Each structure stands twice: as C-alpha cells, then as structure tokens.
Short mmCIF file of C-alpha atoms in Angstrom, two decimals:
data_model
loop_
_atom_site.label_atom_id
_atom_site.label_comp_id
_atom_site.label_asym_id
_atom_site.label_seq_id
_atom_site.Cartn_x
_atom_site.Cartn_y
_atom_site.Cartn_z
CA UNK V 35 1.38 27.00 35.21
CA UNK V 36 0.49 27.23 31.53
CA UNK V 37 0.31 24.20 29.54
CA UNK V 38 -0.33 24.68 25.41
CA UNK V 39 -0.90 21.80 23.20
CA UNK V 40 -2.12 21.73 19.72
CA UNK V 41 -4.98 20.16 18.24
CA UNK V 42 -4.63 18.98 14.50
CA UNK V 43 -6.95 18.73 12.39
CA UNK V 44 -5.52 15.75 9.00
CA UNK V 45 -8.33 16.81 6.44
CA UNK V 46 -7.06 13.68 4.77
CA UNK V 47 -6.21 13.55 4.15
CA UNK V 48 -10.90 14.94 3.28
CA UNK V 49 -12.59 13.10 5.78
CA UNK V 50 -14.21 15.99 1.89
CA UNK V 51 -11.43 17.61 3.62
CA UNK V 52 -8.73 16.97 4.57
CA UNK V 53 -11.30 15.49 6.55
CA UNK V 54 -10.77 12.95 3.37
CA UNK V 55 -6.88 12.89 4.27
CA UNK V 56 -7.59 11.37 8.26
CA UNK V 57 -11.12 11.49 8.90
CA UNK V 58 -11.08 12.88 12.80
CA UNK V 59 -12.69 16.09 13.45
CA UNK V 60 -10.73 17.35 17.08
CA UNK V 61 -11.60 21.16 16.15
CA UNK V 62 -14.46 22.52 18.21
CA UNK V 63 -17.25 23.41 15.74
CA UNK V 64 -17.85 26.83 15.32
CA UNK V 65 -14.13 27.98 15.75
CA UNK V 66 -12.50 28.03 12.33
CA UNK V 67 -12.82 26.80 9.13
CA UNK V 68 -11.04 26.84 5.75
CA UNK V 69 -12.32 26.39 2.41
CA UNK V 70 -12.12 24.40 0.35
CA UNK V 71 -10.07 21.55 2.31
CA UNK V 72 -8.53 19.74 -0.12
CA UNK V 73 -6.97 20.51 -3.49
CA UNK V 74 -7.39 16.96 -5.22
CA UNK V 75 -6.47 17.12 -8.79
CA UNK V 76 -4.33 19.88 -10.06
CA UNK V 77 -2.64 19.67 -13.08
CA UNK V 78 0.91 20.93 -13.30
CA UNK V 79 3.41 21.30 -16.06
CA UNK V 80 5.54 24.02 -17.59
CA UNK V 81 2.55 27.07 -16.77
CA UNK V 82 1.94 28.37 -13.46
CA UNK V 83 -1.15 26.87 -11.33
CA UNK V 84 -2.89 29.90 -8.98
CA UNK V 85 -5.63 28.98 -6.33
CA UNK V 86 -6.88 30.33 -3.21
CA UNK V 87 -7.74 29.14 0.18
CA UNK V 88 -10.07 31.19 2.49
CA UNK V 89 -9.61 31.53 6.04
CA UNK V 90 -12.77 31.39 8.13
CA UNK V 91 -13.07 33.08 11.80
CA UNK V 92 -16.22 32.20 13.66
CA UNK V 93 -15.08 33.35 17.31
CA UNK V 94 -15.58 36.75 18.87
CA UNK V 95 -12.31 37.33 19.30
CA UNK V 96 -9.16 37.75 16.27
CA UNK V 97 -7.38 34.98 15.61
CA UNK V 98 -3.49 35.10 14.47
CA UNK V 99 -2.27 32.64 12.36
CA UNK V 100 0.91 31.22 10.44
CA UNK V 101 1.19 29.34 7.78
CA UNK V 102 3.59 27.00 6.40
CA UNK V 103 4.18 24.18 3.61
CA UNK V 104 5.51 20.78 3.71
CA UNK V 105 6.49 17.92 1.71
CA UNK V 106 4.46 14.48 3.41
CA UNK V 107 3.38 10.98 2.93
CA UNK V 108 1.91 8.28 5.78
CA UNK V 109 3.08 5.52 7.81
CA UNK V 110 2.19 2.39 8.47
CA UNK V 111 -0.69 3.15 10.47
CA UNK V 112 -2.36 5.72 8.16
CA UNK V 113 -0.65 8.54 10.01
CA UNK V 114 0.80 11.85 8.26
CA UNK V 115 4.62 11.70 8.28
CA UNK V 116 6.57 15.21 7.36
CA UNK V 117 8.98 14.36 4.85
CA UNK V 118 12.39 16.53 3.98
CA UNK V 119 11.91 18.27 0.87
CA UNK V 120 13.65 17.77 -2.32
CA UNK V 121 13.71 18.75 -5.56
CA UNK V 122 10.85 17.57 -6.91
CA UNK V 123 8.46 18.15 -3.53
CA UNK V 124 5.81 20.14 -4.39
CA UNK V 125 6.40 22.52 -1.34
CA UNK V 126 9.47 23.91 -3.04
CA UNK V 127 7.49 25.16 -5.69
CA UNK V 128 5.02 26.89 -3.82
CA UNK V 129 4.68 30.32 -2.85
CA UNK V 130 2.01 31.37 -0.29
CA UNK V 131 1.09 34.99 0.66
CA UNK V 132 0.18 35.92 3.42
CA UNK V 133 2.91 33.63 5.65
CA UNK V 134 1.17 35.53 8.59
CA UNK V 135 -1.77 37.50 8.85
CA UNK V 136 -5.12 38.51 11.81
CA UNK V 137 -8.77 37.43 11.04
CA UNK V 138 -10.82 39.66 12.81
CA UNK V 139 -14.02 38.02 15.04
CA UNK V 140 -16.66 36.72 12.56
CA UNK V 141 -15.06 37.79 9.35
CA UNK V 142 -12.73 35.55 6.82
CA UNK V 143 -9.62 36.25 4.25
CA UNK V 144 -8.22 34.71 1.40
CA UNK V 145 -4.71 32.84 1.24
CA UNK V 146 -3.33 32.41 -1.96
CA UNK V 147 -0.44 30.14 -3.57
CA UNK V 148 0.59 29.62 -6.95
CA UNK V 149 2.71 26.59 -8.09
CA UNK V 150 5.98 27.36 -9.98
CA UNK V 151 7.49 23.93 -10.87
CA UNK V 152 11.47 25.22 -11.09
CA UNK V 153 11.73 22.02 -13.29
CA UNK V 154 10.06 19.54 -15.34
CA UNK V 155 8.33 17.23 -12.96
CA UNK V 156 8.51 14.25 -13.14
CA UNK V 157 5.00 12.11 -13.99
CA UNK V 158 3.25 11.16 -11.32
CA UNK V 159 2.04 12.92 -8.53
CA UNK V 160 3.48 15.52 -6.16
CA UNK V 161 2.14 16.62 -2.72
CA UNK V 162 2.21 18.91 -0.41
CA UNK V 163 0.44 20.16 3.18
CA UNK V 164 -0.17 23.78 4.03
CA UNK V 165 -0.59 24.08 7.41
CA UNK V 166 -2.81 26.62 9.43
CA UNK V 167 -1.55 26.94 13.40
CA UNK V 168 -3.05 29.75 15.58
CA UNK V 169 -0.79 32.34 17.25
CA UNK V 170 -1.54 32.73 20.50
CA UNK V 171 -1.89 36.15 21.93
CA UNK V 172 0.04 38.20 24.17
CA UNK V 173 -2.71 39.49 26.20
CA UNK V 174 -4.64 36.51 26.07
CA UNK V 175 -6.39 36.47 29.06
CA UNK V 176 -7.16 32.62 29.06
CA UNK V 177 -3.12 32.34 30.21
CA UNK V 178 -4.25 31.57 33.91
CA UNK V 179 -6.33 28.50 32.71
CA UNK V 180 -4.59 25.28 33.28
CA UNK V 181 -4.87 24.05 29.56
CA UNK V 182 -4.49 26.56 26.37
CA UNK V 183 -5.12 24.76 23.16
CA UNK V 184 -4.04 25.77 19.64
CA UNK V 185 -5.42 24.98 16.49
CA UNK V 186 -3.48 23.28 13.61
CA UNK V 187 -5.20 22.89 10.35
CA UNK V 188 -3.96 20.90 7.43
CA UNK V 189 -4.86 21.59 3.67
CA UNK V 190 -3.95 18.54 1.45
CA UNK V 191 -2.36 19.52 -1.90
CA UNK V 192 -2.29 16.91 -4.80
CA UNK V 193 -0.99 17.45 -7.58
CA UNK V 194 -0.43 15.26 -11.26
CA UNK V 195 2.20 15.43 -14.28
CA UNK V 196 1.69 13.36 -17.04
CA UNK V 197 1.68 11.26 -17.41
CA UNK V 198 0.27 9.68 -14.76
CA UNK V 199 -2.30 6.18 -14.12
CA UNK V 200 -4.86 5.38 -11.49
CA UNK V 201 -4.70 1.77 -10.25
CA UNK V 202 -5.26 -0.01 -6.99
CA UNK V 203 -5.57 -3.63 -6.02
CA UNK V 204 -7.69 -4.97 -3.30
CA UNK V 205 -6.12 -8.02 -1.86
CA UNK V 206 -9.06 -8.24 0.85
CA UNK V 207 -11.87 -7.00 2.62
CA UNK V 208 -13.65 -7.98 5.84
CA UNK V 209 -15.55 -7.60 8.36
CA UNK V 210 -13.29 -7.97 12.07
CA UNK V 211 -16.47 -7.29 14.89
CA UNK V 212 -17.66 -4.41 14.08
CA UNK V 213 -15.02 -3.20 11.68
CA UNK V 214 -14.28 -2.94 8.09
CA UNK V 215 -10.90 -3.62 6.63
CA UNK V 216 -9.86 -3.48 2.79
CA UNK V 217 -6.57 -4.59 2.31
CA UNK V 218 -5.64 -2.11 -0.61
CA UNK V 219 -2.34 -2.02 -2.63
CA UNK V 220 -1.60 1.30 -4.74
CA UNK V 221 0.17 -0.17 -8.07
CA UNK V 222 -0.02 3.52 -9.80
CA UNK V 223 0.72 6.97 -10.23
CA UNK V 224 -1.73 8.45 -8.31
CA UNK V 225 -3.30 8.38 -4.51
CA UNK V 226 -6.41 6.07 -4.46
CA UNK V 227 -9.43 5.75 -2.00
CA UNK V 228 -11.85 3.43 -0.74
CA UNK V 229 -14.66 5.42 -1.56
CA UNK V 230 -18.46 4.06 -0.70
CA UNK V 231 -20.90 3.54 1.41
CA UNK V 232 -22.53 1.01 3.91
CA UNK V 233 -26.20 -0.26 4.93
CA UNK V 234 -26.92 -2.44 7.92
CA UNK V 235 -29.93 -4.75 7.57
CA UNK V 236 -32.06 -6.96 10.01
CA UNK V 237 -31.18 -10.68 8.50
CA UNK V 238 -34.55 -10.91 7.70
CA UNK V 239 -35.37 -7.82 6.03
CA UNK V 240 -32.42 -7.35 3.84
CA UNK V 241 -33.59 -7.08 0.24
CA UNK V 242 -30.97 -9.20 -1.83
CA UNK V 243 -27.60 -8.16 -3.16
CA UNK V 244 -29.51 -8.13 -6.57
CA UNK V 245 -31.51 -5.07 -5.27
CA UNK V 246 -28.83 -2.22 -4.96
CA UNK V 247 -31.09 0.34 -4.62
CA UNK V 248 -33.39 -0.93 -2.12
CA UNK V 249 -30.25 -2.23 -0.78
CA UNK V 250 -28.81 1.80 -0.64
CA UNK V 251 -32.28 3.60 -0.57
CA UNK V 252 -31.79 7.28 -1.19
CA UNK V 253 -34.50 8.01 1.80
CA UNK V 254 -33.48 11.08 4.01
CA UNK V 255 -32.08 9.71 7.15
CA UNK V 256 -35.69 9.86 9.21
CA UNK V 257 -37.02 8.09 6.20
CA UNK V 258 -35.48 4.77 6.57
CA UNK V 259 -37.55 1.75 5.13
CA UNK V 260 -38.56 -1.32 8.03
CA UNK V 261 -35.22 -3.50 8.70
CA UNK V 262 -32.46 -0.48 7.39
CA UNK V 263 -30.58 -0.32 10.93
CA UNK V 264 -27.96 2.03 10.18
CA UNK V 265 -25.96 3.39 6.81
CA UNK V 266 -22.97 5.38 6.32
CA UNK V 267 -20.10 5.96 4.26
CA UNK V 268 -16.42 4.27 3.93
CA UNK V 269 -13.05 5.97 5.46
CA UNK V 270 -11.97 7.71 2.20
CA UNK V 271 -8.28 8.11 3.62
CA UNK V 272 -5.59 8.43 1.00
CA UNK V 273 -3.46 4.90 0.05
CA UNK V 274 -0.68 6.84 -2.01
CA UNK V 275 1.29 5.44 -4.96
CA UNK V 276 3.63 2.46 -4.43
CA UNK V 277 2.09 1.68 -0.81
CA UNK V 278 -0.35 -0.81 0.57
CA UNK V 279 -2.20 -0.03 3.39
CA UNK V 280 -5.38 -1.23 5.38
CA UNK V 281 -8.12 0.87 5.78
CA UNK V 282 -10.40 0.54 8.73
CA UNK V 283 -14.61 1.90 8.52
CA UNK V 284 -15.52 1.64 12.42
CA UNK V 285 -19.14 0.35 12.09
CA UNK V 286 -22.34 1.44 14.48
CA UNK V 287 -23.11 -0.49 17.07
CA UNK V 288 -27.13 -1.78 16.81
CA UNK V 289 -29.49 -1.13 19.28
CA UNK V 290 -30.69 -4.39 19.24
CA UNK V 291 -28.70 -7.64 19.39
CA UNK V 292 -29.82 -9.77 16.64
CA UNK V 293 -28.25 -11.09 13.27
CA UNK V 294 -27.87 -8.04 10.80
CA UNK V 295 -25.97 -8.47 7.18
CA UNK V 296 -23.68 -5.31 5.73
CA UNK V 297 -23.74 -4.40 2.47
CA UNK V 298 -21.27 -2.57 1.42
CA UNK V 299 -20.25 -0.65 -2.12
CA UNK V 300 -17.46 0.52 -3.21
CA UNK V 301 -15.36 1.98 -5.74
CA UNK V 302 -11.51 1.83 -6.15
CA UNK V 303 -9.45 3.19 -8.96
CA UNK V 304 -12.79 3.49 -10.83
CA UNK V 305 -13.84 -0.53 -10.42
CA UNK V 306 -16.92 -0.84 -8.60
CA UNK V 307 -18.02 -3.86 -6.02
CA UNK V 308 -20.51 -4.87 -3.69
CA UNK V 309 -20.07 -6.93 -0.74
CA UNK V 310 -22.62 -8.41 1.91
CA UNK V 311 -21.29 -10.03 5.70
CA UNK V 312 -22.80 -11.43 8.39
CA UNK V 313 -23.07 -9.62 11.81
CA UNK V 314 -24.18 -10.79 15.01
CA UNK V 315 -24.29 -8.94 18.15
#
C-alpha cells in the first residue's frame, strides 16, 4: 500500500524566502528550488505589476507541477492559515501562466504573473501565496515504496497601496532557557519583522554592550575571536498588520556549561536596539 504525503516548504514567510515567511527547510537539498522566494515590496495601484518566478529542477528525473494562488494570513502560533478570497485579496487579481507545466531533469523555467487590481485597493497591504505542488507520475516507479512524498512550495506575495505606514511595538523580549521571545504588536499598514542577529559570549570575555562591533565581529565563521561561542541571526517571520504575535529564535546549545551573556540586535519597523541576558548552562 501507497501512502503520499506532502512536504511544505512556508518561505515565510523568507526564512530570505519564504524561508523569511516560516523559517523550516523540510525540502531535501538538491531537489527543487524557486527563485526568488519572496516578493516583499511591490507597489500596486491603477497600472499593471509583471514579475517572474523561475522554477528550478535539480533531479534526474522531470518533475510535473501545478500551481495555484491563495489569499492567507497566520494564526496564533505563527502558522499559515488559507483565507477565502474577497474582493480586495490579492489572489483575485492575479493571473499566472503556466497553471501546469514539466521541468525536465537539471534544467529550469520561468512562471510569470502580473497583478491586475479590478479596483482601487484599498491602502495598506494585500497578500497572496502561490503555491508550487509536484504531480506525481503515472509510471512512477517509486509506487511500491511504502512512503511517496510530494513537494509543496510556497512563494510569499506582498504587496502595498498607499498609502500605507510601517510601525510595530515591542511589548517584550526575553530570554526563556535557551530561547528568545519578542513580544511584538503590528500597529500599521504593513507586515513587520524581527530582523537581527545574535552573539553568545563567555561571561568573562564579552566585550561591553558599548562595543557593538567587537560585540558582532564581522570575522568569517572559522575566524571567531577568544570567548565568541556561537552567533546567528533572529527568526525574521512575518507579524502582519493589526496582529501581535511572539516570535521565538531557538538558541545553540554551548559546548561547555558555564555562564555565557547574549547580545542581541535588532531592528523593528526601522528602530534599532540592543539587548544583553544572562545564560547559564
């Protein structure tokens, strides 16, 4: 017996990508790709709005695909939730050709879609989700394996009327073990994210919050100075307008137990910060 599931891929939402949308990668490497991943800032009005996504096949064998738009926002636990469209969903203005097409082994095409607002939107933004799903085969021969997987893609689609205003609130931020969590309310027009970065210091090497950049050296990663334990960047996924959400950064664990501080800075709705905790383990 044949089971199929499907794997998605959120590029947030874009973690890049809609990597940035929901930062999981559950996509073998080597498989697929798409690019680019995210359409972040498109401007839409009374003229038409024409880009192009290109479909990437890295297996040895064709791939079939369909595609198909929808209108979308997240739940409570950072989640993408399909949402019915309506008039002013940015999936019923979009027209995508090819619907359904073959990518032959090791080769790639282009997708294109133009928006077509049938009315005046209304300020503020508009999104939608074009989704990538494989068709499986009718001779595929991998029928008598126990598991068949298919790939889903996403492609996040924002787009911004005007007028339209950028502004988020941060009611907290903290460290919970070895996680970060910014509290972050959306009071604008337009999707936000907790974009930064991390470092993890040995207490007793950590160079001051008054240092930033010895703080955040821009050493390559086998280049770390004496006491830099680990650095990385902040979930980027997508707290959309009139929602507050709380957005989790899942920290290394050290490979020695000790007392470490984190420094971390960020940027939100243009304000930057910088923050420092204490971390034992």
């Amino acid at each position: 017996m044949t089971y199929r599931f499907f794997l998605s891929v959120l590029l947030l939402l874009a973690v890049a990508s809609f990597k940035d949308l929901y930062a999981e990668d559950i996509i073998p490497q080597g498989q697929v790709g798409l690019s680019p991943e995210i359409f972040e800032d498109i401007r839409i009005g009374t003229k038409p709005v024409n880009e192009t996504i290109r479909f990437y096949n890295f297996k040895d064998k064709p791939v079939r695909v369909e595609v198909s738009v929808h209108n979308w926002t997240t739940d409570t636990s950072n989640r993408v939730k399909l949402l019915p469209p309506t008039t002013q969903s940015l999936d019923q203005w979009m027209t995508i050709n090819p619907l359904n097409f073959t990518v032959p082994p090791k080769q790639n095409r282009p997708i294109r879609f133009s928006i077509r607002p049938r009315m005046q939107p209304e300020p503020g933004e508009h999104r939608a989700i074009v989704y990538f799903t494989e068709i499986p085969a009718e001779n595929d021969t991998t029928a008598q394996q126990t598991i068949r997987t298919r790939f889903r893609l996403g492609v996040g689609v924002y787009a911004i009327a005007d007028p339209a205003e950028k502004k988020a609130k941060l009611h907290a931020f903290r460290l919970d073990r070895n996680t970060l969590l910014a509290d972050i309310e959306n009071t604008g027009d337009i999707h936000v994210r907790f974009g930064g970065r991390f470092a993890i210091w040995k207490e007793q090497d950590f160079p001051g919050s008054s240092n930033p950049d010895k703080v955040f050296p821009k050493n390559k990663e086998n280049e770390k100075p004496d006491g830099l334990a680990a650095r990385g960047r902040l979930n980027r996924f997508p707290v959309l307008p009139d929602t507050r959400r709380t957005i989790a950064t899942a920290l290394p664990r050290m490979a020695e137990n000790g007392n470490y501080i984190v420094a971390v800075q960020d940027t939100l709705a243009g304000v930057p910060r910088l923050h420092t905790f204490k971390l034992t383990q």
